[in-house]
Coordinates of C-alpha atoms and ligand atoms in Angstrom, one line a residue:
Chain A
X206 CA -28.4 -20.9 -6.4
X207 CA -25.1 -20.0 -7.2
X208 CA -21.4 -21.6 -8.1
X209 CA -20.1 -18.4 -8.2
X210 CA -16.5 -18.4 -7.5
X211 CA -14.3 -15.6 -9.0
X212 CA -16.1 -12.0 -7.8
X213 CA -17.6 -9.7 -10.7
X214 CA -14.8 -7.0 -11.0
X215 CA -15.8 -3.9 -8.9
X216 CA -17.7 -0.9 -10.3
X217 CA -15.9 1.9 -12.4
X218 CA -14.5 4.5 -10.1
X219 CA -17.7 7.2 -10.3
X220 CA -17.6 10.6 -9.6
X221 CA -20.6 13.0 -9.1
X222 CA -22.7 9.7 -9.4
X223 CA -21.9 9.8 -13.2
X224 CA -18.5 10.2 -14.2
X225 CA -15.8 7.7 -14.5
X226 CA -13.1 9.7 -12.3
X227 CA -9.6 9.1 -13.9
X228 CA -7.3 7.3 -11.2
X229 CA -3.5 8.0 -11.3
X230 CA -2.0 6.3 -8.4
X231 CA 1.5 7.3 -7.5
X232 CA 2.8 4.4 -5.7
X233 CA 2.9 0.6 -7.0
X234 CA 5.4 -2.1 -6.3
X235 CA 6.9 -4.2 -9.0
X236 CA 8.6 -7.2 -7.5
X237 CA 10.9 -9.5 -9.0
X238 CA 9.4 -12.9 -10.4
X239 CA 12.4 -14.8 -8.3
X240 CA 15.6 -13.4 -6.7
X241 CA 17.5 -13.6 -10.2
X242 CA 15.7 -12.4 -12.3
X243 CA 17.6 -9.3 -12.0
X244 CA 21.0 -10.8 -12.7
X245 CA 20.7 -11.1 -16.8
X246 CA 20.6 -7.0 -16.3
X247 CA 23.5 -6.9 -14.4
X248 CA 27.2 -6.7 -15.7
X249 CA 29.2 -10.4 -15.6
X250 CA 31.4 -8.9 -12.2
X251 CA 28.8 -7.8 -10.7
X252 CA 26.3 -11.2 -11.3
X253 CA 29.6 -13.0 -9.8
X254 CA 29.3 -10.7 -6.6
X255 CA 25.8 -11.3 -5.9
X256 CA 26.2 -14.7 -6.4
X257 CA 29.2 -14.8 -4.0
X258 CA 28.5 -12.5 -1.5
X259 CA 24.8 -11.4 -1.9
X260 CA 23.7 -8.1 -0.8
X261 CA 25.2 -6.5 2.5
X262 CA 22.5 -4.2 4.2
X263 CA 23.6 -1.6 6.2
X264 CA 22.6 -3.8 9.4
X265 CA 24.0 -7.2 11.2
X266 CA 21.9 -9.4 8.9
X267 CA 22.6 -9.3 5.6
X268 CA 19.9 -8.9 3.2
X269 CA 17.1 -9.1 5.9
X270 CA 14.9 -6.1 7.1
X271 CA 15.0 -4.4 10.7
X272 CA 11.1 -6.1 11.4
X273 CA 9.9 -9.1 9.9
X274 CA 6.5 -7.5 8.1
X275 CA 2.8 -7.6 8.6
X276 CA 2.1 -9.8 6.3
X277 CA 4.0 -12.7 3.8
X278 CA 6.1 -10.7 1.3
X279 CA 4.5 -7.1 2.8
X280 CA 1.4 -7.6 0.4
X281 CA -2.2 -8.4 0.1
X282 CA -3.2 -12.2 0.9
X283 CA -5.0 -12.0 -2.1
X284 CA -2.0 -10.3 -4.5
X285 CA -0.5 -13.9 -5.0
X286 CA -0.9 -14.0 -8.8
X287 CA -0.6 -18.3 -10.2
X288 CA 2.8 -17.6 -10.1
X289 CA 5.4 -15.7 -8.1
X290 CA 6.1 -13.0 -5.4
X291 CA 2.6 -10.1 -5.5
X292 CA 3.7 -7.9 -7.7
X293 CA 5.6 -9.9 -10.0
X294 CA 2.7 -10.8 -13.1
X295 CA 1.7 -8.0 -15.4
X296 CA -1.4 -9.7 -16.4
X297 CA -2.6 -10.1 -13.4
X298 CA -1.3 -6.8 -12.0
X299 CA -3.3 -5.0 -14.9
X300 CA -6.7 -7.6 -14.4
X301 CA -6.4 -7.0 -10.3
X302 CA -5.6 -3.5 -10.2
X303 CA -4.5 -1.4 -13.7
X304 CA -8.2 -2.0 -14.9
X305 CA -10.0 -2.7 -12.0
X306 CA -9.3 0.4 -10.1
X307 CA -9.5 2.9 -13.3
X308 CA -5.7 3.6 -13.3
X309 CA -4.6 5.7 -16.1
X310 CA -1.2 6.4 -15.1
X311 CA 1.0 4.4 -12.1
X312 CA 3.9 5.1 -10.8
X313 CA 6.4 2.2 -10.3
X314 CA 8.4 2.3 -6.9
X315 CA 11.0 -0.6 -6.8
X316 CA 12.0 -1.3 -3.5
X317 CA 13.8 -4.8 -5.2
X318 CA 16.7 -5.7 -3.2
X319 CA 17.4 -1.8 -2.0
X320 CA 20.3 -0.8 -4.3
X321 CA 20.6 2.2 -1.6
X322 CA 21.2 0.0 1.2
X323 CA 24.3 -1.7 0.0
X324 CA 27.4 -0.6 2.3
X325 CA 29.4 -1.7 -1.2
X326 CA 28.5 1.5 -2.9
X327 CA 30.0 0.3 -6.5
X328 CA 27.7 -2.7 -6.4
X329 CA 24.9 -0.7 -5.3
X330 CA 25.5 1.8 -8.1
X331 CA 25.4 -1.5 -10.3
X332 CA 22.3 -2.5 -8.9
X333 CA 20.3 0.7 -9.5
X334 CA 21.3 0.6 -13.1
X335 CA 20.2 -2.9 -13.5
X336 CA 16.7 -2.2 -11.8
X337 CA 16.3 0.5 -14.2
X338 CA 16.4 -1.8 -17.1
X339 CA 14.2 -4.2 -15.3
X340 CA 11.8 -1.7 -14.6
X341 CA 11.6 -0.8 -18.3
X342 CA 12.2 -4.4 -19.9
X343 CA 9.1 -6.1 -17.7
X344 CA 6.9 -3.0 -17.4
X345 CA 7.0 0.1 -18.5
X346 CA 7.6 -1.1 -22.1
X347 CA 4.5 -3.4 -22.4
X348 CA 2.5 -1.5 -19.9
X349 CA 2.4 2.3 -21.5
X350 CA 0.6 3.2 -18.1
X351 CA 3.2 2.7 -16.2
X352 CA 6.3 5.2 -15.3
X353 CA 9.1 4.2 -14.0
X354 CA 11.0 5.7 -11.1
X355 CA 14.7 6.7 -11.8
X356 CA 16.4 4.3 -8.8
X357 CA 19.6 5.6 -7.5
X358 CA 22.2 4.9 -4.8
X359 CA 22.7 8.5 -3.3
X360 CA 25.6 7.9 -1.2
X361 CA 28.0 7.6 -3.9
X362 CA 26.4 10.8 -5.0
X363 CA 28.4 11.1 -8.1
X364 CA 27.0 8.0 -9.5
X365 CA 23.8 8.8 -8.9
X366 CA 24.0 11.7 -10.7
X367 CA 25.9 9.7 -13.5
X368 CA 22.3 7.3 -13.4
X369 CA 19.9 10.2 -13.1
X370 CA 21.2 12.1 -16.1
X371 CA 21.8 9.0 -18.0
X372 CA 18.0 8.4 -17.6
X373 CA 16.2 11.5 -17.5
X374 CA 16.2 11.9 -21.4
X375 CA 13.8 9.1 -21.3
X376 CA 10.2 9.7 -21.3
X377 CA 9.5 6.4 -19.7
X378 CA 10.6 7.2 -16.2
X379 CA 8.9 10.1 -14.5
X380 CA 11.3 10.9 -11.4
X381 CA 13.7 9.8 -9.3
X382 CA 13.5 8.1 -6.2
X383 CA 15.3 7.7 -2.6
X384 CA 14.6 6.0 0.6
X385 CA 14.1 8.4 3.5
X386 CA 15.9 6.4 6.0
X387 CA 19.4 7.6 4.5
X388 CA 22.4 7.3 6.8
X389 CA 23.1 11.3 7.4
X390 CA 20.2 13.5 7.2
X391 CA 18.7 14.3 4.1
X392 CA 19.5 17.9 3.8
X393 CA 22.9 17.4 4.2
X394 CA 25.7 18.8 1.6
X395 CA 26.6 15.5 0.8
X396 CA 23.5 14.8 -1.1
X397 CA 23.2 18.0 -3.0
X398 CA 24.7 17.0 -6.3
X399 CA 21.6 14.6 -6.6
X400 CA 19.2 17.4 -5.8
X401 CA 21.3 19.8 -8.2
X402 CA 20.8 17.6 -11.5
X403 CA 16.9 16.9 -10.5
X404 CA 16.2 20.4 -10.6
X405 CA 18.4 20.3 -13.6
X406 CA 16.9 17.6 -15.2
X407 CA 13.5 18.8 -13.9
X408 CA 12.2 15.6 -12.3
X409 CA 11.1 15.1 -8.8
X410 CA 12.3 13.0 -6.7
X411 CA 9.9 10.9 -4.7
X412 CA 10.9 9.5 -0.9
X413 CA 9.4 6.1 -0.6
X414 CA 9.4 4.7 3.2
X415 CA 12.5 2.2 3.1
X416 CA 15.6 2.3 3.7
X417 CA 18.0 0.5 5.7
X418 CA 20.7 2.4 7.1
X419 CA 22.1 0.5 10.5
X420 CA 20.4 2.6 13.0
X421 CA 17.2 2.2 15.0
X422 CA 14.6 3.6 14.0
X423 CA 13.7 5.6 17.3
X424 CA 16.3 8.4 18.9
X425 CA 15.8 5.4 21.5
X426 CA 16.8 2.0 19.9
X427 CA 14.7 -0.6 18.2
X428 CA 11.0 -0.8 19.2
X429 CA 9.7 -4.2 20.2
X430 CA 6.8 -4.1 18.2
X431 CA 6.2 -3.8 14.2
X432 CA 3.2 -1.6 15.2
X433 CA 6.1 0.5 16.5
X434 CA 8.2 0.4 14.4
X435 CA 5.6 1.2 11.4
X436 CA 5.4 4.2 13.1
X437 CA 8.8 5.3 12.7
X438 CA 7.8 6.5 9.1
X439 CA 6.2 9.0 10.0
X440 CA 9.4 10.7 12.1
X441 CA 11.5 9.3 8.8
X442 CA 9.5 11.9 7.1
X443 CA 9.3 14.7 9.3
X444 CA 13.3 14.4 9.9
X445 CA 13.5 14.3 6.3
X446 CA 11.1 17.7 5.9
X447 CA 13.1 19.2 8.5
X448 CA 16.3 18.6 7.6
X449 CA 16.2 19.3 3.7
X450 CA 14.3 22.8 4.7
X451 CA 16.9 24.1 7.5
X452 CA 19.6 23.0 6.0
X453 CA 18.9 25.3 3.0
X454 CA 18.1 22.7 0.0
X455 CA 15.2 24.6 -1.3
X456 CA 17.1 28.2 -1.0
X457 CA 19.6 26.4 -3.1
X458 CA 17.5 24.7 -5.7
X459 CA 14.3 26.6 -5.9
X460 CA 12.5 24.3 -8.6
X461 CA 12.8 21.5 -6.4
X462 CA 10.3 19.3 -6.1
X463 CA 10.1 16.4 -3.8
X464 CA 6.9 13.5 -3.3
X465 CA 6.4 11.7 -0.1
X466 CA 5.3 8.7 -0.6
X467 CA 3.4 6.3 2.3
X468 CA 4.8 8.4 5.2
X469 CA 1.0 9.7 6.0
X470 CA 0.0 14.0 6.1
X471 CA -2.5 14.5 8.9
X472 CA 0.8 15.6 11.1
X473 CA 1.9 18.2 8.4
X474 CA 0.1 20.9 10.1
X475 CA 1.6 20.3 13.0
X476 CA 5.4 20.6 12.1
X477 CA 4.7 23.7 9.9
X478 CA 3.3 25.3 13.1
X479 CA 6.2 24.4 15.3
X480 CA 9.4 24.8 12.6
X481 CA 7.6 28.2 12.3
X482 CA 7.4 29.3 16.2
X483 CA 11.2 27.9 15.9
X484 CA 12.2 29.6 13.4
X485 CA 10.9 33.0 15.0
X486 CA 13.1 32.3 17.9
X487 CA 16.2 30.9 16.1
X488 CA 16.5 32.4 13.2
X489 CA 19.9 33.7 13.1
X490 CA 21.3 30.1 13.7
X491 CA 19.8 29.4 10.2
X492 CA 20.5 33.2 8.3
X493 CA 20.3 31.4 4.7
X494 CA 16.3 30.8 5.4
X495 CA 15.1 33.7 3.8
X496 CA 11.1 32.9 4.5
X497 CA 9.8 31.0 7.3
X498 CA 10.0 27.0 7.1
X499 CA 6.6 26.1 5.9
X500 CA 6.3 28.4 3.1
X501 CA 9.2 25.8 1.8
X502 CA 7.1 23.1 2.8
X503 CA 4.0 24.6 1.6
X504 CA 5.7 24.8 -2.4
X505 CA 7.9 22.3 -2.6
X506 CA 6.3 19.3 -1.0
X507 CA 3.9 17.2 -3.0
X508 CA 1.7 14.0 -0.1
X509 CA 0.4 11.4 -1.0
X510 CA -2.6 9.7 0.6
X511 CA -1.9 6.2 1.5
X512 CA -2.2 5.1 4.2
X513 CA -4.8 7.4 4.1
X514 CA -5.4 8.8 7.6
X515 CA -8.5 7.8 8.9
X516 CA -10.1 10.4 12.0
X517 CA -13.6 9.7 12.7
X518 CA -15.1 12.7 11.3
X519 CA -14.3 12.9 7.4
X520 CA -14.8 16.7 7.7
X521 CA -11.6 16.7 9.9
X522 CA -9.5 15.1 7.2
X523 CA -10.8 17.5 4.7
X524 CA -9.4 20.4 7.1
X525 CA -6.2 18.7 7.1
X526 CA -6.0 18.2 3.3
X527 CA -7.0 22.4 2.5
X528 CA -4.3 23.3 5.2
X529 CA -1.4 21.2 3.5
X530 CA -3.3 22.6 0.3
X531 CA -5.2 20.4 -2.0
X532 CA -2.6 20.8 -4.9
X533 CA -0.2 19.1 -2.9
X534 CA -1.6 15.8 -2.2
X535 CA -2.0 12.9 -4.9
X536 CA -3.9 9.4 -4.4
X537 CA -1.5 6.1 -4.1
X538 CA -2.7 2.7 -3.1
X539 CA 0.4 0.9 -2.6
X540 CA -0.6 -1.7 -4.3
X541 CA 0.1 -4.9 -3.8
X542 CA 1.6 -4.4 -0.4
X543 CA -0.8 -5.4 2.9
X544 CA -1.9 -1.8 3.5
X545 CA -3.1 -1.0 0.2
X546 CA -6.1 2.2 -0.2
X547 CA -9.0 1.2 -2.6
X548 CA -9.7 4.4 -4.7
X549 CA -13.3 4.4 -3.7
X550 CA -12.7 4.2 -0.3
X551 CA -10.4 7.0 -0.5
X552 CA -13.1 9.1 -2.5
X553 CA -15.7 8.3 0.4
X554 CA -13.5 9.5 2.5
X555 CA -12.9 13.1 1.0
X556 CA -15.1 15.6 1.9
X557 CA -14.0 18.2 -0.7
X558 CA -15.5 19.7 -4.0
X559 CA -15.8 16.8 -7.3
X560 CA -13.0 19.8 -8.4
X561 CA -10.7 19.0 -5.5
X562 CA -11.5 15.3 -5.5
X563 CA -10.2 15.1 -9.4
X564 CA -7.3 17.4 -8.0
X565 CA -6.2 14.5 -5.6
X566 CA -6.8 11.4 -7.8
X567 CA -5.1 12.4 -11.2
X568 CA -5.1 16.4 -11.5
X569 CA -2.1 17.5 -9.6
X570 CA 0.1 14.0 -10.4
X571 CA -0.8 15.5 -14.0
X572 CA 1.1 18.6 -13.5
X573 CA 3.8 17.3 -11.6
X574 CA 4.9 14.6 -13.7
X575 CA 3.3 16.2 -17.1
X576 CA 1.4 13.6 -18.1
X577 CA -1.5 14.3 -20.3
Chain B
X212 CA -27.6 -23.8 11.9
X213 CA -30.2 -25.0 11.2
X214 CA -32.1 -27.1 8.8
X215 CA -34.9 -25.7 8.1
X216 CA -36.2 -22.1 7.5
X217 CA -39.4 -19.8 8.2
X218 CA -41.7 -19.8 5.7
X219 CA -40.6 -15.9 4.7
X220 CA -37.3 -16.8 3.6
X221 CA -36.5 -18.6 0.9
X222 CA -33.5 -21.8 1.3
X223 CA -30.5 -20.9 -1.3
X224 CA -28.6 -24.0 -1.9
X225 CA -25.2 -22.6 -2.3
X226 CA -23.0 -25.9 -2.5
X227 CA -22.7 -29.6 -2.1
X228 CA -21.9 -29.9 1.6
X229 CA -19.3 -32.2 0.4
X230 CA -17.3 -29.8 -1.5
X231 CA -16.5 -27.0 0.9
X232 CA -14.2 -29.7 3.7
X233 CA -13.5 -28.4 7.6
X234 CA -11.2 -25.8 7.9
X235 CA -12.0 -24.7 4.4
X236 CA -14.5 -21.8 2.4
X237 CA -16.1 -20.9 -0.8
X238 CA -17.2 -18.1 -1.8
X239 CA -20.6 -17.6 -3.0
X240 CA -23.3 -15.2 -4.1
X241 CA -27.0 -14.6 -3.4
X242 CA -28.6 -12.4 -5.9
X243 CA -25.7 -10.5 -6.8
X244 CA -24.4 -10.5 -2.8
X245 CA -21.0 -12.1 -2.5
X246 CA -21.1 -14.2 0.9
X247 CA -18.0 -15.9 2.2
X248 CA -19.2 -19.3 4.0
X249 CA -17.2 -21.3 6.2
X250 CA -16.8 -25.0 6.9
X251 CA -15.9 -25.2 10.9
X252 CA -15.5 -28.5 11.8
X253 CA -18.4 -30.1 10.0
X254 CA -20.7 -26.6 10.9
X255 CA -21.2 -23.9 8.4
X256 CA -21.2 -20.5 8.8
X257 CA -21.8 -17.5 6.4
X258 CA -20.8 -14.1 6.6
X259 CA -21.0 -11.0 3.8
X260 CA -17.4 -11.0 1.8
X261 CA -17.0 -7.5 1.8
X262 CA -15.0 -6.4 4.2
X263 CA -16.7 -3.0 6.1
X264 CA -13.2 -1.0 5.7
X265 CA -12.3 -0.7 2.9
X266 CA -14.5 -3.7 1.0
X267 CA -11.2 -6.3 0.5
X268 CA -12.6 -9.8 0.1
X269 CA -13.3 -11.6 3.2
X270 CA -13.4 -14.9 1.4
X271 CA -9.5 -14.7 0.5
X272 CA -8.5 -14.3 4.3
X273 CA -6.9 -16.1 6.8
X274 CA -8.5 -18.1 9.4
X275 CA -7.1 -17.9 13.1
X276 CA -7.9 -17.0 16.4
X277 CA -8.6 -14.1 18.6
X278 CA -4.8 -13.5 20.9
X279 CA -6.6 -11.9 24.1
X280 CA -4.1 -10.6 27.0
X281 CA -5.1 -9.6 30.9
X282 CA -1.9 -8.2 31.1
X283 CA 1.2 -7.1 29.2
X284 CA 3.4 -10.5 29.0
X285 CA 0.9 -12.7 29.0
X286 CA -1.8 -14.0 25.7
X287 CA -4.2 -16.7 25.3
X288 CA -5.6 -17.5 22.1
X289 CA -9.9 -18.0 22.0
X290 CA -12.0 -18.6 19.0
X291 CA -9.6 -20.8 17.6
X292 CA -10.2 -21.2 13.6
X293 CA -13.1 -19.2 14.2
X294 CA -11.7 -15.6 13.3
X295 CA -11.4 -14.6 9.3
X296 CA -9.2 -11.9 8.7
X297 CA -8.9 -9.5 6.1
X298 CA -6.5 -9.8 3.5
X299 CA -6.3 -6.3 2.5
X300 CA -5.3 -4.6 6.6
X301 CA -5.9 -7.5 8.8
X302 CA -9.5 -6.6 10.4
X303 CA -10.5 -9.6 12.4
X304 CA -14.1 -11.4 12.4
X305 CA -15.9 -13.7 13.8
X306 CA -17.1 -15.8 11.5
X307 CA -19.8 -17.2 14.2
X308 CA -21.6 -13.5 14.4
X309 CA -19.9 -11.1 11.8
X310 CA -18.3 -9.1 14.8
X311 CA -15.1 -7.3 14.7
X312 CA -12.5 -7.7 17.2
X313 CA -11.5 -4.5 17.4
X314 CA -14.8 -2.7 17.4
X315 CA -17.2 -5.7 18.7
X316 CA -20.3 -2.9 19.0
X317 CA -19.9 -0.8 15.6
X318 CA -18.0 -2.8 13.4
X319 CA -19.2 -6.0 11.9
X320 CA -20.4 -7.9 8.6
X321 CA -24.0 -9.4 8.0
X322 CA -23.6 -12.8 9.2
X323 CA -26.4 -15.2 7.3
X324 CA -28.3 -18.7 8.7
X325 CA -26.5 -21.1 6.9
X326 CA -26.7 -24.9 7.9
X327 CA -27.1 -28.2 6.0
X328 CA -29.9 -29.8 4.1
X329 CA -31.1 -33.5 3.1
X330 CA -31.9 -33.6 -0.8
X331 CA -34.9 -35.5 0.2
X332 CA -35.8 -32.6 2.6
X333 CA -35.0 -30.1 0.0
X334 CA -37.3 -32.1 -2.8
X335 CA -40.5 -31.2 -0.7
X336 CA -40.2 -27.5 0.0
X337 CA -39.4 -24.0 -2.2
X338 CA -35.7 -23.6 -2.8
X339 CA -33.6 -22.1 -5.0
X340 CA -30.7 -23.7 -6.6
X341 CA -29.8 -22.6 -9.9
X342 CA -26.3 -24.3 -10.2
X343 CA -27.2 -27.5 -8.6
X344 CA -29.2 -30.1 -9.7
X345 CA -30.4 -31.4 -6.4
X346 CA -31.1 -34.7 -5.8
X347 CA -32.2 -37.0 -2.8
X348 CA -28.7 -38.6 -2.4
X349 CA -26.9 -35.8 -1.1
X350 CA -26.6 -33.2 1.2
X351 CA -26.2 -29.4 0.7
X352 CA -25.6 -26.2 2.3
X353 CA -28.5 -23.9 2.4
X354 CA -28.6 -20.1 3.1
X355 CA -31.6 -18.6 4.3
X356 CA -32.1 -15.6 3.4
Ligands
LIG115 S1 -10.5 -3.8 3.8 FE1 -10.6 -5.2 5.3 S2 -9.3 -4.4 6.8 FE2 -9.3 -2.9 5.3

């Protein structure tokens, strides 16, 4: 019968049976096309450094992550465009996914050679300029539907600030972002400046899982297990929740608004219920609070879906999703990383209203990131 | 496998057997149905591509085998080559049957009759091949479906 090789491209993302549901998806990796590709965008002394010394990670191997990952380069076995790392070919990027999966707006997260990692804070400053170049050299200026993500180097906060302000007159990047594994909590005063000119500059900032900052990832030590350790993004988030609300952040910087992106929602419940019953009991320890925690959490949080939680009864999801409220949550895929969400499995999987469906896929990343 | 098929399904010649070598697949379709089929050591198998997650493309997967443990510390590896998984989250299958590891009794993909035919066998009886032109010569691999 058939020689068939290449698959017919997968049906339009329907809604309602009829309608082609518009798909903004708040989470995809650009990679690099080879290691230096990055160095033309980085200043002569700094090209020298990498050269010489590479990268130093916050951890005994340089360069390397805490796990080796799931799968080669984190990503899809079927990502691997003709040439280069997934992630790295615009073409096939917008063929495989852009088109494909009805994406009107992405959100770019680099994660390329985690300028926040880098115990030498200069270089890393360095380095988060030059992605932001390469972000808009290689894709946000030929690709109109993609925004790119303001990288920064928080622990030098004064640079960051130097970056984020230096960027946030452009149109083509939509917010900043920060890994949630930083090395002191993420409420502390230390990182305020960089909360201080997002609310001034009015962008978000979005917490990506990453992050390498030299400790295990459990209050225990390193898990054995990758399954284990995958895990640990879940806690990175909830420390992250926790520590940014009792330590005052959103007292301090009201318009605020921070994206978590991969870390999963179905435990948000949860901690609202218990930093609440905590709260009741320790208040005075914390007198700036002036509301109880998840009121905080409730405004100023924005989820994302993927890896989309999966409990057997859909209805119980859809609970979950109209307690953290439905304005709060946006669709990612995570495209082209191993664990990527297909937008029409995630649409099976919500039973909500088609209102409350377009909410999740494009409606609410509308508002946040005022796209039209 | 098998070589020939009840008279209520129809033989789909989906490839030269000559094409797809041990160890290796092709993906192929059946009125509009995109199958994944499998070359195991000289013995085809075919299972529906669409992976019963989230639909990633079973074709483009790995092959490998099932690690099985009695207790933690120990492993041995069964169904070796015999196991495709996904390339999108890593859900393991069968290839023989279409079963999931993980979920044996719920979770599985169609798996098809797929086996090898003469051309001269193939000349005599209804068969559809509308890529191929079959001849005596060869051999091919035929779906029934
Ligand atoms: S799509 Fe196959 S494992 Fe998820």
């Amino acid at each position: 019968m058939s020689d068939v090789i290449t698959r017919s491209q997968p049906a339009p993302v329907m809604i309602g049976g009829k309608q082609r549901l518009s798909v903004i998806d708040c989470d995809i990796h650009p990679q690099f096309g080879s290691k230096d590709e990055i160095l033309p965008f980085l200043p002569e002394r700094w090209q020298d450094y990498m050269k010489t010394y590479g990268g130093l990670y916050r951890q005994a191997l340089a360069d390397t992550l805490s796990h080796p990952r799931m799968a080669p380069d984190v990503a899809r076995n079927d990502a691997w465009p003709p040439k280069g790392p997934p992630g790295s070919d615009l073409a096939f990027m917008r063929e495989q996914h852009l088109d494909a999966n009805n994406i009107d707006h992405g959100m770019l997260m680099p994660l390329n050679r985690g300028p926040a990692n880098q115990r030498n804070l200069d270089f890393g400053a360095a380095l988060a300029h030059a992605v932001n170049d390469w972000q808009l050299h290689y894709w946000v200026n030929p690709e109109p539907r993609l925004h790119g993500s303001i990288v920064i180097a928080h622990d030098d906060a004064k640079a960051a600030v130097v970056e984020i302000e230096l960027r946030a007159k452009d149109k083509s990047f939509s917010q900043i972002m920060m890994p949630p594994h930083s090395i002191e909590p993420l409420g502390r005063r230390k990182y305020w400046p960089v909360y201080e000119a997002a609310q001034a500059c009015n962008l978000p900032i979005s917490f990506h899982v990453s992050g390498v900052n030299g400790f295990a990832s459990t209050g225990s030590g390193s898990p054995s297990y990758y399954i284990e350790e995958h895990h640990t993004n879940v806690r990175g988030m909830q420390s992250l929740i926790t520590s940014m609300v009792l330590e005052g952040v959103f007292e301090q910087f009201p318009q605020l608004r921070i994206v978590l992106v991969e870390g999963g929602l179905a435990w948000a419940p949860s901690l609202k219920w218990r930093l609440d019953k905590h709260w009741m009991r320790f208040r005075l320890e914390v007198p700036h609070l002036k509301r109880p925690p998840s009121e905080y959490i409730r405004e100023h949080i924005w989820f994302t879906t993927q890896p989309l939680d999966e409990p057997d009864r859909d209805q119980d999801l859809a609970e979950i999703l109209e307690f953290i409220g439905c304005d709060r949550v946006m669709f990612s895929t995570d495209y082209p990383h191993w664990d990527f969400d297909d937008p029409r499995f995630v649409l099976g999987k919500l039973a909500l209203s088609d209102e409350k469906k377009e909410m999740i896929f494009s409606g609410n990343a509308k508002k946040l990131y005022n796209l039209s | 496998m098998t070589t020939s098929a009840p008279s209520t399904r129809t033989r789909h010649v989906v490839a030269r057997a000559g094409e797809i070598k041990p160890g290796d697949r092709k993906l192929v379709e059946i009125a509009g149905r995109p199958i994944a089929l499998f070359n195991l050591n000289g013995e085809f198998f075919a299972i529906g591509d669409k992976c019963p997650h989230e639909a990633g493309s079973l074709c483009k997967g790995k092959l490998g085998s099932f690690a099985d443990s009695d207790e933690p510390g120990k492993y041995h590896l069964t169904h070796q080559g015999e196991v495709i998984k996904c390339p999108w989250h890593g859900w393991e299958f069968d290839i023989r049957t279409g079963q999931s590891y993980c979920d044996p009794q719920q979770v599985r993909v169609r798996s098809y009759d797929a086996g090898v035919a003469h051309g001269s066998d193939l000349l005599t009886g209804p068969f559809k091949a509308e890529t191929y032109k079959v001849t005596v010569e060869e051999d091919y691999v035929v779906i029934n479906l």
